[in-house]
mmCIF file of C-alpha atoms in Angstrom:
data_model
loop_
_atom_site.group_PDB
_atom_site.id
_atom_site.type_symbol
_atom_site.label_atom_id
_atom_site.label_comp_id
_atom_site.label_asym_id
_atom_site.label_seq_id
_atom_site.Cartn_x
_atom_site.Cartn_y
_atom_site.Cartn_z
ATOM 1 C CA UNK A 1 96.001 -22.835 -71.106
ATOM 2 C CA UNK A 2 96.111 -24.584 -74.232
ATOM 3 C CA UNK A 3 98.938 -25.563 -76.771
ATOM 4 C CA UNK A 4 99.797 -26.997 -79.653
ATOM 5 C CA UNK A 5 102.759 -30.024 -79.462
ATOM 6 C CA UNK A 6 104.166 -30.615 -82.868
ATOM 7 C CA UNK A 7 106.794 -33.476 -82.868
ATOM 8 C CA UNK A 8 109.166 -35.643 -85.327
ATOM 9 C CA UNK A 9 111.749 -37.850 -84.762
ATOM 10 C CA UNK A 10 113.791 -40.242 -87.764
ATOM 11 C CA UNK A 11 116.529 -42.764 -88.241
ATOM 12 C CA UNK A 12 119.188 -42.693 -91.009
ATOM 13 C CA UNK A 13 119.029 -46.288 -91.499
ATOM 14 C CA UNK A 14 115.742 -47.285 -89.413
ATOM 15 C CA UNK A 15 118.025 -48.362 -87.261
ATOM 16 C CA UNK A 16 120.662 -46.012 -87.600
ATOM 17 C CA UNK A 17 121.862 -42.497 -86.115
ATOM 18 C CA UNK A 18 118.263 -41.290 -85.101
ATOM 19 C CA UNK A 19 117.183 -38.002 -83.214
ATOM 20 C CA UNK A 20 113.958 -36.048 -82.302
ATOM 21 C CA UNK A 21 112.797 -32.805 -82.508
ATOM 22 C CA UNK A 22 109.412 -31.046 -80.762
ATOM 23 C CA UNK A 23 107.954 -27.732 -80.468
ATOM 24 C CA UNK A 24 105.038 -26.354 -78.418
ATOM 25 C CA UNK A 25 103.252 -23.378 -79.985
ATOM 26 C CA UNK A 26 100.480 -21.182 -78.812
ATOM 27 C CA UNK A 27 97.083 -22.374 -79.475
ATOM 28 C CA UNK A 28 96.725 -20.208 -82.295
ATOM 29 C CA UNK A 29 99.867 -21.323 -83.626
ATOM 30 C CA UNK A 30 101.174 -17.978 -83.982
ATOM 31 C CA UNK A 31 104.063 -18.040 -81.192
ATOM 32 C CA UNK A 32 106.719 -20.516 -80.550
ATOM 33 C CA UNK A 33 106.580 -21.125 -76.441
ATOM 34 C CA UNK A 34 109.410 -24.085 -76.371
ATOM 35 C CA UNK A 35 111.094 -26.280 -78.462
ATOM 36 C CA UNK A 36 113.429 -29.303 -78.106
ATOM 37 C CA UNK A 37 115.646 -31.472 -80.033
ATOM 38 C CA UNK A 38 118.357 -34.241 -79.398
ATOM 39 C CA UNK A 39 120.235 -36.709 -80.818
ATOM 40 C CA UNK A 40 119.613 -40.301 -79.363
ATOM 41 C CA UNK A 41 122.495 -42.816 -80.830
ATOM 42 C CA UNK A 42 121.187 -45.686 -82.767
ATOM 43 C CA UNK A 43 117.809 -46.014 -83.081
ATOM 44 C CA UNK A 44 114.424 -46.671 -85.266
ATOM 45 C CA UNK A 45 112.395 -44.291 -86.704
ATOM 46 C CA UNK A 46 109.593 -45.073 -84.490
ATOM 47 C CA UNK A 47 111.652 -44.585 -80.980
ATOM 48 C CA UNK A 48 112.855 -41.642 -82.404
ATOM 49 C CA UNK A 49 109.484 -40.574 -83.088
ATOM 50 C CA UNK A 50 107.851 -41.567 -79.621
ATOM 51 C CA UNK A 51 110.901 -39.661 -78.014
ATOM 52 C CA UNK A 52 109.750 -36.494 -80.211
ATOM 53 C CA UNK A 53 106.450 -37.042 -78.482
ATOM 54 C CA UNK A 54 107.344 -37.429 -74.732
ATOM 55 C CA UNK A 55 109.691 -34.171 -75.485
ATOM 56 C CA UNK A 56 106.960 -32.525 -76.271
ATOM 57 C CA UNK A 57 104.561 -33.380 -73.800
ATOM 58 C CA UNK A 58 107.287 -32.700 -71.118
ATOM 59 C CA UNK A 59 107.870 -28.953 -72.617
ATOM 60 C CA UNK A 60 103.970 -28.471 -72.547
ATOM 61 C CA UNK A 61 103.894 -29.503 -68.859
ATOM 62 C CA UNK A 62 106.641 -27.038 -68.074
ATOM 63 C CA UNK A 63 104.701 -24.342 -69.410
ATOM 64 C CA UNK A 64 101.804 -25.262 -67.080
ATOM 65 C CA UNK A 65 99.384 -26.393 -70.385
ATOM 66 C CA UNK A 66 96.067 -27.768 -69.348
ATOM 67 C CA UNK A 67 95.261 -28.914 -72.831
ATOM 68 C CA UNK A 68 97.263 -30.064 -75.815
ATOM 69 C CA UNK A 69 96.661 -30.762 -79.287
ATOM 70 C CA UNK A 70 99.513 -32.966 -80.770
ATOM 71 C CA UNK A 71 100.178 -33.346 -84.357
ATOM 72 C CA UNK A 72 102.589 -35.615 -85.698
ATOM 73 C CA UNK A 73 103.162 -37.168 -89.308
ATOM 74 C CA UNK A 74 103.964 -40.723 -87.613
ATOM 75 C CA UNK A 75 100.691 -42.564 -88.166
ATOM 76 C CA UNK A 76 101.829 -45.279 -85.768
ATOM 77 C CA UNK A 77 102.126 -43.204 -83.084
ATOM 78 C CA UNK A 78 99.349 -41.009 -83.328
ATOM 79 C CA UNK A 79 96.815 -44.415 -83.407
ATOM 80 C CA UNK A 80 98.513 -46.150 -80.709
ATOM 81 C CA UNK A 81 97.980 -43.175 -78.648
ATOM 82 C CA UNK A 82 94.606 -42.613 -79.234
ATOM 83 C CA UNK A 83 94.094 -45.889 -78.430
ATOM 84 C CA UNK A 84 92.938 -47.459 -81.853
ATOM 85 C CA UNK A 85 96.068 -49.587 -82.734
ATOM 86 C CA UNK A 86 97.647 -51.799 -80.258
ATOM 87 C CA UNK A 87 101.067 -51.469 -79.133
ATOM 88 C CA UNK A 88 102.783 -54.727 -80.093
ATOM 89 C CA UNK A 89 106.432 -54.410 -80.378
ATOM 90 C CA UNK A 90 108.251 -54.746 -77.309
ATOM 91 C CA UNK A 91 110.636 -51.364 -77.985
ATOM 92 C CA UNK A 92 107.589 -49.581 -78.008
ATOM 93 C CA UNK A 93 105.918 -50.752 -74.834
ATOM 94 C CA UNK A 94 107.801 -48.508 -72.537
ATOM 95 C CA UNK A 95 107.994 -45.279 -74.550
ATOM 96 C CA UNK A 96 104.078 -45.716 -74.614
ATOM 97 C CA UNK A 97 103.811 -46.193 -71.065
ATOM 98 C CA UNK A 98 106.027 -43.050 -70.599
ATOM 99 C CA UNK A 99 104.246 -41.241 -73.019
ATOM 100 C CA UNK A 100 100.586 -41.960 -71.585
ATOM 101 C CA UNK A 101 101.679 -41.210 -68.122
ATOM 102 C CA UNK A 102 102.793 -37.625 -69.439
ATOM 103 C CA UNK A 103 99.287 -37.072 -71.098
ATOM 104 C CA UNK A 104 97.492 -37.812 -67.814
ATOM 105 C CA UNK A 105 99.023 -34.700 -66.005
ATOM 106 C CA UNK A 106 96.848 -32.773 -68.389
ATOM 107 C CA UNK A 107 93.020 -31.965 -68.921
ATOM 108 C CA UNK A 108 93.094 -33.124 -72.337
ATOM 109 C CA UNK A 109 95.220 -34.492 -75.314
ATOM 110 C CA UNK A 110 94.498 -35.040 -78.811
ATOM 111 C CA UNK A 111 96.167 -36.721 -81.144
ATOM 112 C CA UNK A 112 96.044 -35.731 -84.932
ATOM 113 C CA UNK A 113 98.025 -36.908 -88.112
ATOM 114 C CA UNK A 114 99.234 -34.475 -90.228
ATOM 115 C CA UNK A 115 101.177 -34.631 -93.292
ATOM 116 C CA UNK A 116 104.932 -33.942 -92.884
ATOM 117 C CA UNK A 117 104.621 -30.710 -95.025
ATOM 118 C CA UNK A 118 102.686 -29.174 -92.207
ATOM 119 C CA UNK A 119 105.145 -30.603 -89.474
ATOM 120 C CA UNK A 120 107.904 -28.840 -90.916
ATOM 121 C CA UNK A 121 109.450 -27.132 -87.659
ATOM 122 C CA UNK A 122 109.360 -30.390 -85.895
ATOM 123 C CA UNK A 123 110.803 -31.942 -89.168
ATOM 124 C CA UNK A 124 113.733 -29.514 -89.080
ATOM 125 C CA UNK A 125 114.717 -30.049 -85.848
ATOM 126 C CA UNK A 126 114.644 -33.882 -85.915
ATOM 127 C CA UNK A 127 117.011 -33.412 -89.332
ATOM 128 C CA UNK A 128 119.304 -31.329 -87.397
ATOM 129 C CA UNK A 129 119.350 -33.790 -84.501
ATOM 130 C CA UNK A 130 119.960 -36.858 -86.749
ATOM 131 C CA UNK A 131 122.876 -34.851 -88.552
ATOM 132 C CA UNK A 132 124.442 -34.497 -84.721
ATOM 133 C CA UNK A 133 123.598 -38.073 -84.231
ATOM 134 C CA UNK A 134 125.808 -39.295 -87.708
ATOM 135 C CA UNK A 135 128.307 -37.018 -86.665
ATOM 136 C CA UNK A 136 128.877 -38.367 -83.320
ATOM 137 C CA UNK A 137 128.594 -41.745 -84.893
ATOM 138 C CA UNK A 138 131.310 -41.512 -86.973
ATOM 139 C CA UNK A 139 133.435 -39.936 -84.638
ATOM 140 C CA UNK A 140 132.933 -43.015 -82.414
ATOM 141 C CA UNK A 141 134.087 -45.362 -85.394
ATOM 142 C CA UNK A 142 137.546 -43.416 -85.468
ATOM 143 C CA UNK A 143 139.998 -45.668 -82.892
ATOM 144 C CA UNK A 144 142.183 -43.292 -80.240
ATOM 145 C CA UNK A 145 145.209 -44.194 -82.249
ATOM 146 C CA UNK A 146 143.908 -42.943 -85.513
ATOM 147 C CA UNK A 147 142.641 -39.730 -84.073
ATOM 148 C CA UNK A 148 144.237 -36.468 -84.905
ATOM 149 C CA UNK A 149 147.082 -36.020 -82.447
ATOM 150 C CA UNK A 150 146.877 -32.347 -81.053
ATOM 151 C CA UNK A 151 149.541 -32.948 -78.860
ATOM 152 C CA UNK A 152 151.857 -34.528 -81.997
ATOM 153 C CA UNK A 153 153.834 -30.751 -82.585
ATOM 154 C CA UNK A 154 155.262 -31.781 -79.409
ATOM 155 C CA UNK A 155 156.700 -35.347 -80.216
ATOM 156 C CA UNK A 156 154.043 -37.086 -78.248
ATOM 157 C CA UNK A 157 153.501 -40.490 -79.332
ATOM 158 C CA UNK A 158 151.470 -43.541 -78.665
ATOM 159 C CA UNK A 159 147.510 -43.984 -78.219
ATOM 160 C CA UNK A 160 146.215 -41.579 -75.210
ATOM 161 C CA UNK A 161 143.834 -42.290 -72.616
ATOM 162 C CA UNK A 162 140.757 -40.121 -73.280
ATOM 163 C CA UNK A 163 139.173 -38.801 -70.182
ATOM 164 C CA UNK A 164 135.300 -38.078 -70.843
ATOM 165 C CA UNK A 165 134.530 -36.023 -67.959
ATOM 166 C CA UNK A 166 130.596 -35.542 -66.850
ATOM 167 C CA UNK A 167 129.515 -33.331 -64.429
ATOM 168 C CA UNK A 168 126.526 -34.717 -62.245
ATOM 169 C CA UNK A 169 123.207 -33.375 -62.590
ATOM 170 C CA UNK A 170 121.149 -30.920 -60.544
ATOM 171 C CA UNK A 171 120.640 -31.053 -56.682
ATOM 172 C CA UNK A 172 118.645 -29.430 -54.388
ATOM 173 C CA UNK A 173 121.883 -27.291 -53.027
ATOM 174 C CA UNK A 174 122.779 -26.462 -56.778
ATOM 175 C CA UNK A 175 119.158 -25.082 -57.336
ATOM 176 C CA UNK A 176 119.745 -22.262 -54.410
ATOM 177 C CA UNK A 177 123.636 -21.843 -55.101
ATOM 178 C CA UNK A 178 125.035 -23.455 -52.024
ATOM 179 C CA UNK A 179 128.217 -24.830 -51.674
ATOM 180 C CA UNK A 180 127.931 -28.634 -51.878
ATOM 181 C CA UNK A 181 130.855 -30.705 -50.991
ATOM 182 C CA UNK A 182 130.595 -33.960 -48.965
ATOM 183 C CA UNK A 183 126.955 -33.670 -48.303
ATOM 184 C CA UNK A 184 125.107 -36.060 -49.841
ATOM 185 C CA UNK A 185 121.983 -34.430 -51.667
ATOM 186 C CA UNK A 186 119.835 -36.661 -54.366
ATOM 187 C CA UNK A 187 119.390 -35.525 -57.771
ATOM 188 C CA UNK A 188 116.027 -33.710 -58.468
ATOM 189 C CA UNK A 189 113.932 -34.645 -60.943
ATOM 190 C CA UNK A 190 115.566 -31.942 -63.413
ATOM 191 C CA UNK A 191 118.395 -33.821 -62.680
ATOM 192 C CA UNK A 192 117.886 -37.209 -63.164
ATOM 193 C CA UNK A 193 116.619 -36.189 -66.364
ATOM 194 C CA UNK A 194 119.930 -34.167 -66.883
ATOM 195 C CA UNK A 195 121.706 -37.348 -66.155
ATOM 196 C CA UNK A 196 119.462 -39.274 -68.669
ATOM 197 C CA UNK A 197 120.187 -37.078 -71.544
ATOM 198 C CA UNK A 198 123.913 -36.895 -71.215
ATOM 199 C CA UNK A 199 123.727 -40.715 -70.588
ATOM 200 C CA UNK A 200 121.961 -41.247 -74.387
ATOM 201 C CA UNK A 201 124.695 -38.594 -75.486
ATOM 202 C CA UNK A 202 127.490 -40.780 -74.292
ATOM 203 C CA UNK A 203 126.465 -43.835 -75.548
ATOM 204 C CA UNK A 204 125.823 -42.479 -79.172
ATOM 205 C CA UNK A 205 129.217 -41.422 -79.164
ATOM 206 C CA UNK A 206 130.275 -44.955 -78.118
ATOM 207 C CA UNK A 207 133.913 -46.334 -77.692
ATOM 208 C CA UNK A 208 133.710 -45.961 -73.890
ATOM 209 C CA UNK A 209 135.439 -48.724 -71.870
ATOM 210 C CA UNK A 210 134.617 -47.943 -68.230
ATOM 211 C CA UNK A 211 132.768 -45.853 -66.458
ATOM 212 C CA UNK A 212 134.418 -44.348 -63.308
ATOM 213 C CA UNK A 213 132.193 -42.061 -60.437
ATOM 214 C CA UNK A 214 132.714 -40.431 -57.353
ATOM 215 C CA UNK A 215 131.227 -41.737 -54.400
ATOM 216 C CA UNK A 216 128.889 -39.144 -53.591
ATOM 217 C CA UNK A 217 125.270 -40.276 -54.358
ATOM 218 C CA UNK A 218 125.001 -37.605 -56.873
ATOM 219 C CA UNK A 219 127.635 -38.458 -59.195
ATOM 220 C CA UNK A 220 126.965 -42.521 -58.707
ATOM 221 C CA UNK A 221 123.773 -41.687 -59.784
ATOM 222 C CA UNK A 222 124.406 -39.571 -63.363
ATOM 223 C CA UNK A 223 126.974 -42.592 -63.726
ATOM 224 C CA UNK A 224 124.501 -45.261 -63.303
ATOM 225 C CA UNK A 225 122.394 -43.661 -66.213
ATOM 226 C CA UNK A 226 125.568 -43.540 -68.445
ATOM 227 C CA UNK A 227 126.384 -47.126 -67.807
ATOM 228 C CA UNK A 228 123.433 -48.495 -67.971
ATOM 229 C CA UNK A 229 122.953 -47.022 -71.921
ATOM 230 C CA UNK A 230 126.292 -48.080 -72.280
ATOM 231 C CA UNK A 231 126.114 -51.752 -70.830
ATOM 232 C CA UNK A 232 128.790 -51.494 -68.291
ATOM 233 C CA UNK A 233 128.817 -51.464 -64.640
ATOM 234 C CA UNK A 234 130.041 -48.280 -62.514
ATOM 235 C CA UNK A 235 133.167 -48.164 -60.537
ATOM 236 C CA UNK A 236 133.680 -46.045 -57.778
ATOM 237 C CA UNK A 237 137.202 -44.172 -57.246
ATOM 238 C CA UNK A 238 137.147 -42.035 -53.848
ATOM 239 C CA UNK A 239 139.645 -39.613 -55.317
ATOM 240 C CA UNK A 240 136.941 -38.388 -57.518
ATOM 241 C CA UNK A 241 135.059 -36.956 -54.913
ATOM 242 C CA UNK A 242 134.250 -33.203 -54.289
ATOM 243 C CA UNK A 243 136.346 -30.641 -52.473
ATOM 244 C CA UNK A 244 135.770 -30.920 -48.553
ATOM 245 C CA UNK A 245 134.280 -27.239 -48.103
ATOM 246 C CA UNK A 246 134.048 -27.957 -44.250
ATOM 247 C CA UNK A 247 132.084 -25.262 -42.037
ATOM 248 C CA UNK A 248 131.008 -23.384 -45.355
ATOM 249 C CA UNK A 249 128.882 -26.354 -46.597
ATOM 250 C CA UNK A 250 125.285 -25.761 -47.800
ATOM 251 C CA UNK A 251 126.089 -22.199 -47.422
ATOM 252 C CA UNK A 252 125.628 -19.521 -50.280
ATOM 253 C CA UNK A 253 128.667 -17.622 -51.608
ATOM 254 C CA UNK A 254 127.011 -14.733 -49.552
ATOM 255 C CA UNK A 255 126.498 -16.422 -46.311
ATOM 256 C CA UNK A 256 130.234 -17.867 -46.491
ATOM 257 C CA UNK A 257 131.558 -14.579 -47.108
ATOM 258 C CA UNK A 258 129.587 -12.732 -44.347
ATOM 259 C CA UNK A 259 130.581 -15.973 -42.079
ATOM 260 C CA UNK A 260 134.391 -15.418 -42.731
ATOM 261 C CA UNK A 261 135.125 -12.670 -44.823
ATOM 262 C CA UNK A 262 138.700 -12.349 -44.736
ATOM 263 C CA UNK A 263 139.330 -16.142 -45.065
ATOM 264 C CA UNK A 264 136.746 -16.272 -47.939
ATOM 265 C CA UNK A 265 138.630 -13.491 -49.796
ATOM 266 C CA UNK A 266 141.644 -15.231 -49.364
ATOM 267 C CA UNK A 267 140.444 -18.936 -50.435
ATOM 268 C CA UNK A 268 139.188 -17.158 -53.617
ATOM 269 C CA UNK A 269 142.501 -16.375 -54.541
ATOM 270 C CA UNK A 270 144.822 -18.878 -53.308
ATOM 271 C CA UNK A 271 144.548 -22.516 -53.767
ATOM 272 C CA UNK A 272 146.598 -23.355 -50.985
ATOM 273 C CA UNK A 273 143.693 -21.874 -48.742
ATOM 274 C CA UNK A 274 141.217 -24.424 -47.228
ATOM 275 C CA UNK A 275 137.747 -23.219 -45.704
ATOM 276 C CA UNK A 276 137.346 -24.049 -41.821
ATOM 277 C CA UNK A 277 137.647 -27.731 -41.212
ATOM 278 C CA UNK A 278 137.616 -28.082 -45.024
ATOM 279 C CA UNK A 279 140.149 -28.844 -47.875
ATOM 280 C CA UNK A 280 142.241 -26.769 -50.062
ATOM 281 C CA UNK A 281 141.941 -26.819 -53.578
ATOM 282 C CA UNK A 282 145.642 -27.869 -53.271
ATOM 283 C CA UNK A 283 145.287 -30.664 -51.523
ATOM 284 C CA UNK A 284 142.133 -31.708 -53.685
ATOM 285 C CA UNK A 285 144.514 -31.844 -56.230
ATOM 286 C CA UNK A 286 146.952 -34.235 -54.969
ATOM 287 C CA UNK A 287 144.193 -36.959 -54.913
ATOM 288 C CA UNK A 288 143.112 -35.932 -58.451
ATOM 289 C CA UNK A 289 146.479 -36.679 -59.389
ATOM 290 C CA UNK A 290 146.617 -39.793 -57.804
ATOM 291 C CA UNK A 291 143.256 -40.975 -59.467
ATOM 292 C CA UNK A 292 144.464 -39.431 -63.050
ATOM 293 C CA UNK A 293 147.674 -42.031 -62.458
ATOM 294 C CA UNK A 294 145.778 -44.823 -61.718
ATOM 295 C CA UNK A 295 143.283 -44.521 -64.500
ATOM 296 C CA UNK A 296 146.018 -44.198 -67.253
ATOM 297 C CA UNK A 297 147.949 -47.156 -65.758
ATOM 298 C CA UNK A 298 144.874 -49.417 -65.733
ATOM 299 C CA UNK A 299 143.308 -48.085 -69.085
ATOM 300 C CA UNK A 300 146.142 -47.425 -71.691
ATOM 301 C CA UNK A 301 145.017 -46.002 -74.536
ATOM 302 C CA UNK A 302 141.121 -46.232 -74.065
ATOM 303 C CA UNK A 303 138.267 -43.709 -73.242
ATOM 304 C CA UNK A 304 137.002 -44.001 -70.014
ATOM 305 C CA UNK A 305 133.673 -41.908 -68.633
ATOM 306 C CA UNK A 306 134.395 -40.432 -65.257
ATOM 307 C CA UNK A 307 131.523 -38.954 -63.464
ATOM 308 C CA UNK A 308 132.430 -36.239 -60.689
ATOM 309 C CA UNK A 309 132.141 -32.844 -59.545
ATOM 310 C CA UNK A 310 133.411 -29.502 -60.356
ATOM 311 C CA UNK A 311 136.345 -29.177 -58.796
ATOM 312 C CA UNK A 312 137.536 -32.485 -59.854
ATOM 313 C CA UNK A 313 136.793 -32.078 -63.288
ATOM 314 C CA UNK A 314 138.370 -28.496 -63.627
ATOM 315 C CA UNK A 315 142.012 -29.829 -61.486
ATOM 316 C CA UNK A 316 142.272 -32.534 -64.690
ATOM 317 C CA UNK A 317 141.459 -29.810 -67.626
ATOM 318 C CA UNK A 318 144.033 -27.657 -65.652
ATOM 319 C CA UNK A 319 146.572 -30.582 -65.143
ATOM 320 C CA UNK A 320 145.701 -31.587 -69.182
ATOM 321 C CA UNK A 321 146.448 -27.755 -70.114
ATOM 322 C CA UNK A 322 149.383 -27.515 -67.760
ATOM 323 C CA UNK A 323 148.166 -24.439 -66.516
ATOM 324 C CA UNK A 324 148.248 -22.410 -63.436
ATOM 325 C CA UNK A 325 146.069 -22.501 -60.384
ATOM 326 C CA UNK A 326 144.056 -19.127 -61.173
ATOM 327 C CA UNK A 327 142.408 -21.223 -64.120
ATOM 328 C CA UNK A 328 140.355 -22.739 -61.307
ATOM 329 C CA UNK A 329 138.482 -19.564 -60.683
ATOM 330 C CA UNK A 330 137.901 -18.551 -64.372
ATOM 331 C CA UNK A 331 136.540 -21.662 -65.920
ATOM 332 C CA UNK A 332 133.181 -22.668 -65.787
ATOM 333 C CA UNK A 333 131.033 -25.829 -65.907
ATOM 334 C CA UNK A 334 127.477 -26.459 -66.042
ATOM 335 C CA UNK A 335 125.506 -28.972 -64.305
ATOM 336 C CA UNK A 336 125.566 -32.506 -66.377
ATOM 337 C CA UNK A 337 128.275 -30.837 -68.564
ATOM 338 C CA UNK A 338 130.754 -32.944 -70.799
ATOM 339 C CA UNK A 339 134.619 -31.895 -70.921
ATOM 340 C CA UNK A 340 137.408 -34.151 -72.759
ATOM 341 C CA UNK A 341 140.810 -34.678 -71.830
ATOM 342 C CA UNK A 342 143.542 -36.675 -73.411
ATOM 343 C CA UNK A 343 146.406 -37.810 -71.593
ATOM 344 C CA UNK A 344 149.368 -39.450 -73.852
ATOM 345 C CA UNK A 345 151.763 -42.059 -72.126
ATOM 346 C CA UNK A 346 155.115 -39.885 -72.594
ATOM 347 C CA UNK A 347 153.124 -37.303 -70.455
ATOM 348 C CA UNK A 348 151.878 -34.917 -72.980
ATOM 349 C CA UNK A 349 148.163 -34.369 -72.914
ATOM 350 C CA UNK A 350 145.331 -32.221 -74.911
ATOM 351 C CA UNK A 351 141.684 -30.875 -73.932
ATOM 352 C CA UNK A 352 139.111 -31.506 -76.835
ATOM 353 C CA UNK A 353 136.043 -30.276 -75.264
ATOM 354 C CA UNK A 354 134.847 -28.394 -72.519
ATOM 355 C CA UNK A 355 131.405 -27.635 -71.071
ATOM 356 C CA UNK A 356 129.195 -29.601 -73.668
ATOM 357 C CA UNK A 357 125.510 -28.975 -72.796
ATOM 358 C CA UNK A 358 123.926 -28.769 -76.124
ATOM 359 C CA UNK A 359 122.492 -32.307 -75.574
ATOM 360 C CA UNK A 360 120.327 -31.078 -72.425
ATOM 361 C CA UNK A 361 118.076 -29.438 -75.132
#
């Protein structure tokens, strides 16, 4: 299958708030098959342009394309990828290598320079991504004590500790929708891409003082991507580990319900009920509460990134909302999603964001 990839990227300031856009068309340029856009924090125009190309080639690969015609209005990217110009800037070398590696997956890739007016779709996506990057940069410049205080009507005072709650990326068990608690499956290739996209997003927001992860590999690897983008180390907190699903580990919902029909039914409506040889949501909440108190004590008035799992993140959001246990069964959190809760020194709290996934494209 032959497709056309159009890609663009830009920066407001060069370097400045940057983003890219990419669109994949049918060979006759009549139907859009895929499109992607993403804010990438502060970067140069050239970095953003290369990022757009990489995204476009990735989307073409997902579609099973064998031949790709790439149209871009970046003379530098087109000439370097065509082999006519050398890659001299050190920031471009890894991006050029990544784009080249992707291009080898196709039978043929051709690069053509086009004027911006003929790259309008990708240009629009890139500008939308740059708008998002600029908004994130503005938000990141606001200190915690300067943020509007949604808990202010309660009389809450002081700067809150902001918990940015990131769920880990995809694993093989999450692909098959199986209970994944204390098992330790690795991230899939898509999971690693999700972790990297989330990392770029939180790095673009900035202002994070610490990265704290569950000890399980899927959470730690997701946290490590973010820590690298932020220039921080990863700390591990064992109390952020996922619920122990005991005998249901690795089973689907249907398999667990078939194995223990009455117990499974009670577990779905009573947070004090535990799976066979496992842990109840109430027990999990006790240790998550310990982690919350410890982190607030160690990071007063700061923003911390916590990379964990569905149950601990839902539990922290429930605590911030002061909600009943039923909310655990009513809240949905996607893989690699970001939620934000703030906890004030006097015990007040607020939720600012739930299940953000726009950066995943």
